[in-house]
Short mmCIF file of C-alpha atoms in Angstrom, two decimals:
data_model
loop_
_atom_site.label_atom_id
_atom_site.label_comp_id
_atom_site.label_asym_id
_atom_site.label_seq_id
_atom_site.Cartn_x
_atom_site.Cartn_y
_atom_site.Cartn_z
CA MET G 1 -67.77 -56.93 -32.43
CA SER G 2 -71.17 -57.06 -32.19
CA ASN G 3 -70.43 -57.02 -27.97
CA ASN G 4 -68.29 -53.70 -29.09
CA ASN G 5 -70.72 -51.70 -30.82
CA ASP G 6 -73.25 -52.79 -27.99
CA ASP G 7 -70.97 -50.78 -25.87
CA ILE G 8 -70.94 -47.97 -28.20
CA ASN G 9 -74.61 -47.91 -28.22
CA ASP G 10 -74.99 -48.02 -24.91
CA LYS G 11 -72.59 -45.38 -23.93
CA LYS G 12 -74.35 -43.21 -26.51
CA ASN G 13 -77.68 -43.76 -24.71
CA ILE G 14 -76.19 -42.52 -21.35
CA GLU G 15 -74.94 -39.46 -23.01
CA ASP G 16 -77.76 -39.03 -24.97
CA ASN G 17 -80.61 -39.56 -21.37
CA LYS G 18 -77.68 -37.26 -19.95
CA ASN G 19 -78.32 -34.16 -22.58
CA LYS G 20 -81.63 -34.54 -22.38
CA LYS G 21 -81.96 -34.64 -18.38
CA ALA G 22 -79.70 -31.60 -18.56
CA LYS G 23 -82.03 -29.99 -21.03
CA SER G 24 -85.10 -30.54 -18.96
CA ASP G 25 -83.88 -29.82 -15.91
CA ALA G 26 -82.06 -26.61 -17.14
CA ILE G 27 -81.36 -23.44 -14.79
CA CYS G 28 -79.81 -20.61 -15.95
CA TYR G 29 -76.60 -20.28 -14.56
CA LEU G 30 -76.94 -16.08 -14.11
CA CYS G 31 -80.34 -15.19 -11.91
CA ARG G 32 -81.02 -18.73 -11.58
CA ARG G 33 -84.66 -19.48 -12.91
CA PRO G 34 -85.92 -22.20 -14.03
CA GLU G 35 -86.49 -22.82 -18.20
CA SER G 36 -90.24 -23.63 -16.65
CA VAL G 37 -89.87 -19.96 -15.63
CA ALA G 38 -87.21 -18.08 -17.82
CA GLY G 39 -88.48 -19.37 -21.26
CA LYS G 40 -86.22 -21.70 -24.01
CA MET G 41 -82.57 -20.75 -22.43
CA ILE G 42 -79.51 -20.61 -24.61
CA GLU G 43 -76.66 -23.29 -24.12
CA ILE G 44 -72.92 -22.02 -24.61
CA PRO G 45 -70.35 -25.04 -23.66
CA ASN G 46 -69.77 -27.18 -20.81
CA HIS G 47 -73.60 -27.74 -20.29
CA ILE G 48 -74.06 -23.66 -19.10
CA HIS G 49 -77.58 -22.45 -20.00
CA ILE G 50 -78.72 -18.60 -19.57
CA CYS G 51 -82.34 -17.29 -20.32
CA ALA G 52 -83.02 -14.70 -22.42
CA ASP G 53 -83.68 -11.84 -20.28
CA CYS G 54 -80.15 -12.19 -18.95
CA MET G 55 -78.16 -12.52 -22.33
CA GLN G 56 -80.24 -9.60 -23.39
CA LYS G 57 -78.92 -7.21 -20.07
CA THR G 58 -75.09 -8.42 -20.50
CA PHE G 59 -75.72 -7.23 -24.12
CA ASP G 60 -76.90 -3.79 -22.87
CA VAL G 61 -74.20 -3.35 -20.35
CA MET G 62 -71.18 -4.10 -23.50
CA ASN G 63 -73.44 -0.96 -25.36
CA SER G 64 -73.55 1.09 -22.87
CA GLY G 65 -69.54 2.23 -22.76
CA ASP G 66 -69.83 2.19 -19.01
CA ASN G 67 -67.85 -1.40 -18.94
CA PRO G 68 -64.02 -0.55 -18.37
CA TYR G 69 -63.06 -3.99 -18.97
CA MET G 70 -63.98 -3.56 -22.88
CA ASN G 71 -61.71 -0.47 -23.06
CA LEU G 72 -58.71 -2.74 -21.01
CA ILE G 73 -58.60 -5.27 -23.71
CA GLY G 74 -59.47 -2.98 -26.36
CA ILE G 75 -62.91 -4.43 -27.91
CA PRO G 76 -64.69 -1.36 -28.74
CA PRO G 77 -68.28 -2.01 -27.51
CA THR G 78 -69.93 -1.24 -31.34
CA MET G 79 -68.27 -4.75 -32.14
CA PHE G 80 -71.34 -5.84 -29.37
CA ASN G 81 -73.55 -3.13 -30.38
CA ILE G 82 -77.22 -6.04 -31.74
CA ASN G 83 -79.07 -2.82 -32.08
CA THR G 84 -80.51 -2.58 -35.74
CA GLY G 85 -81.47 0.82 -35.95
CA PRO G 86 -79.72 3.89 -37.10
CA LYS G 87 -76.30 4.89 -34.87
CA VAL G 88 -77.16 7.66 -32.29
CA ASP G 89 -74.00 9.81 -31.03
CA SER G 90 -74.23 9.76 -27.51
CA LYS G 91 -71.36 12.81 -26.94
CA LYS G 92 -74.31 15.04 -28.95
CA ALA G 93 -77.47 13.48 -27.65
CA LYS G 94 -75.60 14.25 -24.29
CA GLY G 95 -75.06 17.88 -24.94
CA GLU G 96 -78.28 18.71 -26.79
CA GLU G 97 -80.40 17.48 -23.64
CA LYS G 98 -77.98 19.44 -21.40
CA LYS G 99 -78.40 21.69 -23.44
CA ASP G 100 -82.12 21.87 -23.07
CA ASN G 101 -81.69 21.19 -19.62
CA ASP G 102 -79.68 24.59 -18.95
CA VAL G 103 -82.71 26.58 -20.65
CA ALA G 104 -85.13 24.88 -18.93
CA PHE G 105 -83.19 25.96 -16.08
CA ASP G 106 -83.84 29.36 -15.70
CA HIS G 107 -83.40 30.98 -11.92
CA LYS G 108 -86.30 33.23 -13.00
CA LYS G 109 -88.63 30.56 -11.68
CA LEU G 110 -87.01 30.06 -9.05
CA PRO G 111 -88.17 32.51 -5.43
CA LEU G 112 -86.60 35.45 -4.39
CA PRO G 113 -84.79 35.75 -1.05
CA HIS G 114 -87.12 37.19 0.50
CA VAL G 115 -89.57 34.59 -0.73
CA ILE G 116 -87.87 31.83 0.15
CA LYS G 117 -86.88 33.23 3.67
CA ALA G 118 -91.18 33.40 3.66
CA ARG G 119 -91.54 30.01 3.48
CA LEU G 120 -88.88 28.67 5.58
CA ASP G 121 -90.66 31.18 8.52
CA GLU G 122 -93.40 28.71 8.64
CA TYR G 123 -91.58 25.91 9.43
CA ILE G 124 -88.90 26.87 11.45
CA ILE G 125 -88.62 29.14 14.48
CA GLY G 126 -86.67 32.06 14.95
CA GLN G 127 -83.03 32.40 13.46
CA GLU G 128 -83.72 34.93 11.66
CA HIS G 129 -80.24 35.87 10.65
CA ALA G 130 -79.91 32.53 9.72
CA LYS G 131 -82.83 32.22 7.05
CA LYS G 132 -81.93 35.63 5.50
CA VAL G 133 -77.88 34.15 4.99
CA ILE G 134 -79.05 30.71 3.50
CA SER G 135 -82.21 32.01 1.89
CA VAL G 136 -79.40 35.30 -0.57
CA ALA G 137 -76.99 32.33 -0.80
CA VAL G 138 -79.12 30.06 -2.34
CA TYR G 139 -80.40 32.05 -4.71
CA ASN G 140 -77.14 33.64 -5.59
CA HIS G 141 -75.99 29.65 -6.39
CA TYR G 142 -78.90 28.90 -9.41
CA LYS G 143 -78.42 32.56 -10.59
CA ARG G 144 -75.08 31.09 -10.94
CA ILE G 145 -75.92 27.83 -12.99
CA SER G 146 -78.74 29.41 -15.17
CA PHE G 147 -78.33 29.87 -18.66
CA ARG G 148 -78.68 33.53 -17.85
CA ALA G 149 -75.82 33.86 -15.59
CA PRO G 150 -73.29 36.84 -17.46
CA LYS G 151 -70.64 34.68 -19.95
CA ASP G 152 -67.74 36.90 -19.43
CA VAL G 153 -68.04 36.99 -15.51
CA GLU G 154 -67.34 33.59 -13.58
CA ILE G 155 -69.07 33.41 -10.60
CA GLU G 156 -67.14 31.37 -7.78
CA LYS G 157 -69.60 28.87 -6.03
CA SER G 158 -70.97 29.94 -2.37
CA ASN G 159 -70.48 26.62 -0.15
CA MET G 160 -71.59 27.35 3.31
CA LEU G 161 -70.94 26.35 6.59
CA MET G 162 -73.44 26.76 9.96
CA ILE G 163 -72.57 26.47 13.30
CA GLY G 164 -75.17 25.60 16.13
CA PRO G 165 -76.15 23.78 19.18
CA THR G 166 -78.06 20.55 18.82
CA GLY G 167 -81.71 20.63 18.14
CA SER G 168 -81.56 24.39 16.88
CA GLY G 169 -83.27 23.60 13.33
CA LYS G 170 -79.87 22.73 11.30
CA THR G 171 -81.02 19.99 9.69
CA TYR G 172 -84.73 20.63 9.53
CA LEU G 173 -83.62 24.05 7.52
CA VAL G 174 -81.44 22.67 4.83
CA LYS G 175 -84.90 19.69 4.34
CA THR G 176 -87.09 22.81 4.25
CA LEU G 177 -84.90 25.02 1.62
CA ALA G 178 -84.87 21.64 -0.48
CA ASN G 179 -88.81 20.67 -0.55
CA LEU G 180 -88.97 24.72 -1.33
CA LEU G 181 -86.77 24.69 -4.80
CA ASP G 182 -87.84 21.10 -5.46
CA VAL G 183 -83.84 19.78 -5.97
CA PRO G 184 -82.03 16.79 -5.17
CA LEU G 185 -81.07 16.68 -1.64
CA ALA G 186 -78.72 14.39 -0.38
CA ILE G 187 -78.21 14.10 3.87
CA THR G 188 -75.34 12.18 4.81
CA ASP G 189 -73.04 12.41 7.96
CA ALA G 190 -69.26 13.05 8.06
CA THR G 191 -68.99 10.32 10.93
CA SER G 192 -69.45 7.21 8.46
CA LEU G 193 -66.86 8.85 5.90
CA THR G 194 -63.05 7.11 6.19
CA GLU G 195 -59.74 7.69 3.93
CA ALA G 196 -60.35 5.84 0.63
CA GLY G 197 -59.12 2.51 1.78
CA TYR G 198 -60.17 2.02 5.11
CA ILE G 199 -63.67 0.55 5.68
CA GLY G 200 -65.97 3.10 5.76
CA ASP G 201 -67.54 5.38 2.86
CA ASP G 202 -65.04 7.16 0.84
CA VAL G 203 -65.82 10.78 -0.20
CA GLU G 204 -67.62 9.33 -3.55
CA SER G 205 -69.95 7.63 -1.47
CA VAL G 206 -71.88 11.77 -1.05
CA ILE G 207 -72.23 12.22 -4.59
CA SER G 208 -73.93 8.32 -5.29
CA LYS G 209 -76.20 9.14 -2.21
CA LEU G 210 -77.32 12.96 -4.59
CA LEU G 211 -77.02 10.67 -8.07
CA MET G 212 -79.79 8.29 -6.28
CA ALA G 213 -82.17 11.07 -5.42
CA ALA G 214 -82.19 12.97 -8.06
CA GLY G 215 -82.97 9.35 -10.51
CA ASN G 216 -79.85 8.65 -11.65
CA ASP G 217 -79.63 11.05 -13.41
CA VAL G 218 -76.89 13.19 -14.15
CA GLU G 219 -77.63 16.40 -15.69
CA LYS G 220 -80.54 16.96 -12.24
CA ALA G 221 -77.81 15.37 -9.52
CA GLU G 222 -75.57 18.34 -11.22
CA ARG G 223 -77.95 21.09 -9.76
CA GLY G 224 -78.39 19.35 -6.16
CA ILE G 225 -77.58 19.90 -2.24
CA VAL G 226 -75.74 18.15 -0.37
CA PHE G 227 -75.58 18.60 3.35
CA ILE G 228 -73.31 16.69 5.05
CA ASP G 229 -74.12 16.71 8.87
CA GLU G 230 -71.60 15.95 11.92
CA ILE G 231 -68.93 18.01 9.98
CA ASP G 232 -67.37 18.51 12.83
CA LYS G 233 -67.02 14.40 13.96
CA ILE G 234 -63.76 14.67 10.83
CA ALA G 235 -61.63 17.57 13.34
CA LYS G 236 -58.24 16.98 13.42
CA LYS G 237 -57.45 14.62 15.80
CA ARG G 238 -55.17 15.58 18.70
CA ASN G 239 -52.26 14.06 20.67
CA THR G 240 -52.34 10.77 18.66
CA ASN G 241 -49.55 8.60 17.33
CA SER G 242 -52.06 6.52 15.13
CA ARG G 243 -53.18 7.43 11.40
CA ASP G 244 -56.33 9.85 11.09
CA VAL G 245 -58.15 8.20 7.97
CA SER G 246 -61.50 9.50 9.47
CA GLY G 247 -60.67 13.16 10.40
CA GLU G 248 -57.86 15.33 8.64
CA SER G 249 -57.48 12.91 5.74
CA VAL G 250 -61.53 13.00 5.26
CA GLN G 251 -61.40 16.77 4.69
CA GLN G 252 -58.28 16.51 2.84
CA GLY G 253 -60.42 13.96 0.16
CA LEU G 254 -63.49 16.43 0.30
CA LEU G 255 -61.31 19.45 -0.93
CA LYS G 256 -61.98 18.69 -4.86
CA LEU G 257 -65.97 17.73 -3.97
CA LEU G 258 -66.54 21.24 -2.68
CA GLU G 259 -64.47 22.63 -5.36
CA GLY G 260 -65.46 21.40 -8.35
CA SER G 261 -64.15 18.47 -10.28
CA ASP G 262 -65.04 15.10 -12.15
CA VAL G 263 -65.89 12.37 -9.90
CA GLU G 264 -66.62 8.39 -10.87
CA VAL G 265 -69.41 6.86 -8.32
CA PRO G 266 -71.08 3.82 -8.81
CA VAL G 267 -75.20 3.51 -9.81
CA GLY G 268 -77.51 2.56 -7.72
CA ALA G 269 -74.97 1.61 -4.97
CA THR G 270 -72.78 3.49 -2.64
CA SER G 271 -69.38 1.50 -3.51
CA LYS G 272 -67.27 0.98 -6.40
CA ASN G 273 -67.17 -2.31 -7.33
CA ALA G 274 -66.48 -4.37 -10.64
CA MET G 275 -70.48 -5.15 -11.64
CA VAL G 276 -72.17 -2.34 -10.83
CA PRO G 277 -71.95 0.57 -13.83
CA LEU G 278 -70.29 4.30 -12.83
CA LYS G 279 -71.38 7.51 -13.96
CA THR G 280 -68.77 10.43 -14.11
CA ILE G 281 -70.57 13.63 -12.07
CA ASN G 282 -68.82 17.10 -11.88
CA THR G 283 -69.28 18.48 -8.59
CA GLU G 284 -68.79 22.12 -10.07
CA ASN G 285 -72.56 23.68 -9.59
CA ILE G 286 -73.23 21.35 -6.87
CA LEU G 287 -73.79 23.50 -3.30
CA PHE G 288 -72.72 22.14 -0.46
CA ILE G 289 -73.91 22.77 2.85
CA CYS G 290 -71.93 21.36 5.50
CA GLY G 291 -73.69 21.50 9.55
CA GLY G 292 -71.74 20.68 12.83
CA ALA G 293 -72.83 21.98 16.96
CA PHE G 294 -69.25 21.64 17.56
CA PRO G 295 -69.09 21.18 21.10
CA ASP G 296 -66.16 22.17 23.47
CA LEU G 297 -66.10 25.24 20.39
CA ASP G 298 -66.97 27.95 22.68
CA LYS G 299 -64.46 27.16 25.13
CA ILE G 300 -61.91 27.70 22.45
CA ILE G 301 -63.82 31.48 21.90
CA LYS G 302 -64.05 31.93 25.39
CA ALA G 303 -60.08 31.81 26.00
CA ARG G 304 -59.71 33.67 22.86
CA LEU G 305 -61.70 36.44 24.43
CA ASN G 306 -60.16 36.56 27.83
CA LYS G 307 -56.87 36.88 26.23
CA GLN G 308 -58.65 40.50 25.63
CA SER G 309 -59.35 41.51 29.24
CA SER G 310 -56.42 42.81 31.16
CA ILE G 311 -55.51 44.03 34.73
CA GLY G 312 -56.92 47.11 36.83
CA PHE G 313 -60.42 48.69 37.27
CA GLN G 314 -61.61 48.73 33.45
CA ALA G 315 -60.64 44.99 32.55
CA ASP G 316 -63.23 42.57 31.86
CA LEU G 317 -63.75 39.97 33.96
CA LYS G 318 -63.04 36.27 32.98
CA ASP G 319 -66.24 35.13 33.39
CA LYS G 320 -67.89 37.52 31.31
CA TYR G 321 -68.91 35.19 28.81
CA ASP G 322 -69.49 32.18 30.69
CA ASN G 323 -73.68 32.59 30.56
CA ASP G 324 -73.77 34.08 26.95
CA ALA G 325 -75.80 31.39 25.73
CA ASN G 326 -74.98 32.68 21.56
CA ILE G 327 -71.74 32.38 22.42
CA LEU G 328 -71.16 30.63 18.96
CA GLN G 329 -71.95 33.66 16.99
CA LYS G 330 -68.06 35.45 17.82
CA VAL G 331 -66.86 32.67 16.28
CA THR G 332 -63.73 33.35 14.11
CA LEU G 333 -61.99 31.22 11.11
CA ASP G 334 -59.09 31.02 13.98
CA ASP G 335 -60.97 29.51 16.55
CA LEU G 336 -62.06 27.22 13.82
CA ARG G 337 -58.49 26.03 12.51
CA GLU G 338 -57.83 25.56 16.56
CA TYR G 339 -60.67 23.51 16.38
CA GLY G 340 -59.38 20.87 13.99
CA MET G 341 -60.62 22.20 10.81
CA VAL G 342 -57.86 22.64 7.80
CA PRO G 343 -57.47 26.00 6.18
CA GLU G 344 -57.87 24.61 2.86
CA PHE G 345 -61.15 23.27 3.32
CA LEU G 346 -61.91 26.33 5.83
CA GLY G 347 -61.23 28.26 2.57
CA ARG G 348 -64.04 26.37 0.29
CA LEU G 349 -66.75 27.06 2.46
CA PRO G 350 -66.63 31.27 2.03
CA ILE G 351 -70.21 31.37 4.21
CA LEU G 352 -69.82 30.59 7.20
CA PHE G 353 -72.81 31.44 9.73
CA THR G 354 -74.51 30.19 12.87
CA LEU G 355 -77.81 29.45 14.63
CA GLU G 356 -79.09 30.45 18.20
CA GLY G 357 -79.54 28.21 20.78
CA LEU G 358 -83.54 27.75 21.43
CA THR G 359 -84.82 30.05 24.63
CA ARG G 360 -87.91 29.10 26.10
CA GLU G 361 -90.15 31.72 24.40
CA MET G 362 -89.01 29.62 21.22
CA LEU G 363 -89.56 26.13 22.19
CA VAL G 364 -93.04 27.26 23.50
CA LYS G 365 -93.53 29.11 19.52
CA VAL G 366 -91.97 25.55 18.39
CA LEU G 367 -94.32 23.66 20.00
CA LEU G 368 -97.53 25.94 18.69
CA GLU G 369 -96.81 27.57 15.42
CA PRO G 370 -94.88 26.07 12.39
CA LYS G 371 -97.41 24.06 9.81
CA ASN G 372 -95.94 20.07 11.33
CA ALA G 373 -96.13 21.95 14.81
CA ILE G 374 -96.46 18.68 17.68
CA LEU G 375 -99.28 20.08 19.27
CA LYS G 376 -100.82 20.51 15.78
CA GLN G 377 -99.65 16.82 15.05
CA TYR G 378 -101.25 15.37 18.06
CA LYS G 379 -104.38 17.45 17.61
CA GLY G 380 -105.09 16.36 14.60
CA LEU G 381 -104.92 12.70 15.82
CA LEU G 382 -107.82 13.18 18.03
CA ALA G 383 -109.67 15.07 16.56
CA MET G 384 -110.30 12.39 14.36
CA ASP G 385 -111.80 10.91 17.31
CA GLU G 386 -114.22 13.65 17.77
CA VAL G 387 -112.07 15.15 20.84
CA GLU G 388 -110.72 18.39 21.06
CA LEU G 389 -107.22 18.97 22.66
CA VAL G 390 -106.37 21.34 24.81
CA PHE G 391 -102.77 23.05 26.62
CA ASP G 392 -103.12 25.72 28.60
CA SER G 393 -100.09 28.02 28.88
CA GLU G 394 -98.46 27.05 31.43
CA ALA G 395 -98.21 23.62 30.23
CA LEU G 396 -96.63 24.54 27.90
CA GLU G 397 -94.05 26.71 30.10
CA ALA G 398 -93.25 23.73 31.80
CA ILE G 399 -92.67 21.43 28.30
CA ALA G 400 -90.42 23.69 27.61
CA ASP G 401 -88.23 24.34 31.14
CA LYS G 402 -88.05 20.21 30.68
CA ALA G 403 -86.69 20.23 27.07
CA LEU G 404 -84.15 22.97 28.03
CA ASP G 405 -83.17 21.16 31.00
CA LYS G 406 -82.22 17.68 28.56
CA LYS G 407 -80.40 20.25 26.74
CA THR G 408 -81.30 18.41 23.34
CA GLY G 409 -82.79 21.60 21.86
CA ALA G 410 -86.12 21.25 19.98
CA ARG G 411 -85.75 17.21 19.24
CA ALA G 412 -86.67 17.25 23.32
CA LEU G 413 -89.97 18.16 22.80
CA ARG G 414 -90.98 14.99 20.78
CA ALA G 415 -89.82 12.78 23.33
CA ILE G 416 -92.17 14.81 26.52
CA LEU G 417 -94.57 14.69 24.41
CA GLU G 418 -94.52 11.03 23.42
CA GLU G 419 -94.48 10.51 26.85
CA SER G 420 -96.88 12.57 28.46
CA MET G 421 -99.63 12.04 25.84
CA LEU G 422 -98.87 8.24 26.09
CA ASP G 423 -101.59 7.22 28.48
CA ILE G 424 -103.81 9.85 26.87
CA MET G 425 -103.67 8.87 23.67
CA TYR G 426 -104.01 4.92 24.68
CA GLU G 427 -107.46 5.60 27.10
CA ILE G 428 -109.72 8.60 24.96
CA PRO G 429 -110.80 5.76 22.31
CA LYS G 430 -112.21 3.74 25.04
CA ASP G 431 -115.13 6.73 25.71
CA ASP G 432 -117.28 8.00 22.65
CA ASN G 433 -118.47 10.45 25.84
CA ILE G 434 -115.33 12.37 26.18
CA GLY G 435 -115.55 15.84 24.35
CA ARG G 436 -111.83 17.68 25.19
CA VAL G 437 -108.66 16.77 26.70
CA ILE G 438 -107.37 19.93 28.91
CA ILE G 439 -103.59 19.32 29.80
CA THR G 440 -102.04 21.33 32.53
CA LYS G 441 -99.00 22.20 34.24
CA ASP G 442 -99.30 19.42 37.05
CA TYR G 443 -100.32 17.15 35.32
CA ILE G 444 -96.64 17.64 32.63
CA GLU G 445 -94.47 18.04 35.82
CA GLY G 446 -96.43 14.60 37.14
CA LYS G 447 -98.01 15.67 39.68
CA GLY G 448 -102.25 15.67 38.75
CA VAL G 449 -103.64 14.33 35.90
CA PRO G 450 -105.45 16.26 32.89
CA LEU G 451 -109.00 17.29 32.88
CA ILE G 452 -111.78 15.79 30.82
CA GLU G 453 -114.60 17.54 29.46
CA LEU G 454 -117.90 15.45 28.54
CA ARG G 455 -120.02 16.00 25.11
CA GLY G 456 -123.10 17.66 25.57
CA ASN G 457 -121.95 19.67 29.42
CA LEU G 458 -119.25 21.41 31.06
CA LYS G 459 -118.46 18.35 33.93
CA VAL G 460 -114.77 18.01 34.45
CA LYS G 461 -114.21 14.19 35.17
CA ASP G 462 -110.82 12.77 36.77
CA MET G 463 -109.44 10.54 34.16
CA ALA G 464 -107.49 8.70 36.76
CA ASN G 465 -110.05 7.58 39.28
CA GLY G 466 -113.20 7.78 37.00
CA GLU G 467 -114.53 10.92 39.45
CA GLU G 468 -116.76 13.46 38.68
#
């Protein structure tokens, strides 16, 4: 009998030791922090420990009302309400907050169209028509959502489609506009979008990025701007036997966003999953701007224009439009439909405008005139070393000519200057006697070297050979 009692006591001691060891080595089941870091643990059956922080987060999710599983099993969120304060009607609070935001948002606080265009002129060279169109469209859009808008008239939304060659300033135009208006901006690439159920981003990810840009503030996001770049990449594919999951299907999916609808988007993520809360955003007041280069669209336009030519002495020549740099300005909706854009999609983008291809003179102005001009940036960097940087006029024209050859618009300017200025930015800080650097046409073309003026005199030194 005594042996049985001893066995029972030994088992009890072993069990107690296990429990003591488990408590001493307690690790939070969720965040994996030890008790020494996370503080006192809450123990639940099967020796599972949860820290107070994770337990509080769990209750917060249950109280938020965003958890769809509570509704599925019929458990009201208030059952888990651990707050002892008075209950607040969330719908009423949300309505009052929305009303306050609407009152705070007054279109009279926005700059007028001519002021918007003047600010755009400070950063973007040329594109006069495009800047005028976008200034008026944006101003009218925000008048539409202002609390001063007439109640008896329903003003339609003015989404925009802008077409222009690569490097003509489409993305930069929208970025400058959003900074000027101080509204949330989401820039996304249409090439990453696919039909729901396939690998890639769903169309709702566009709104997720806008919500993140607005700091997860739904009311603020509903007044933002979404810029969808490379919109030409979702054109309907031709001569394909496979399912077009990244072309026409994406256009169909974007229809409800452009028109205006309630969309559930994840908070803090771009894809929906069970661990991410969802918020509902209404896209009715979100301004959508789509942009694309539409390569080979000029061929469709030329084919349409050449159909009008006839036989005889008064007929137009077949090559009449071959050298037209701004052939895209003659685009019509029929041309875009033939390109592969579905009519329903184009119908939700009522404002269509084009950007001009950059000429040699415009590229020179891009180098010099904008507030953040590339040359101003380099001059500022060398000025910090007390060195003056000078470009002669022939050097600027040579840079513009090289940029035209690359056929990538203003983007080519940065690449050309980075290559040309590398040796200068490397060598100049070595010598404190250098006071001025003059960039010549020969140096840009690789036929010579920049001229160096020393401090206190006008001696010119060959930087490559060190000869005066």
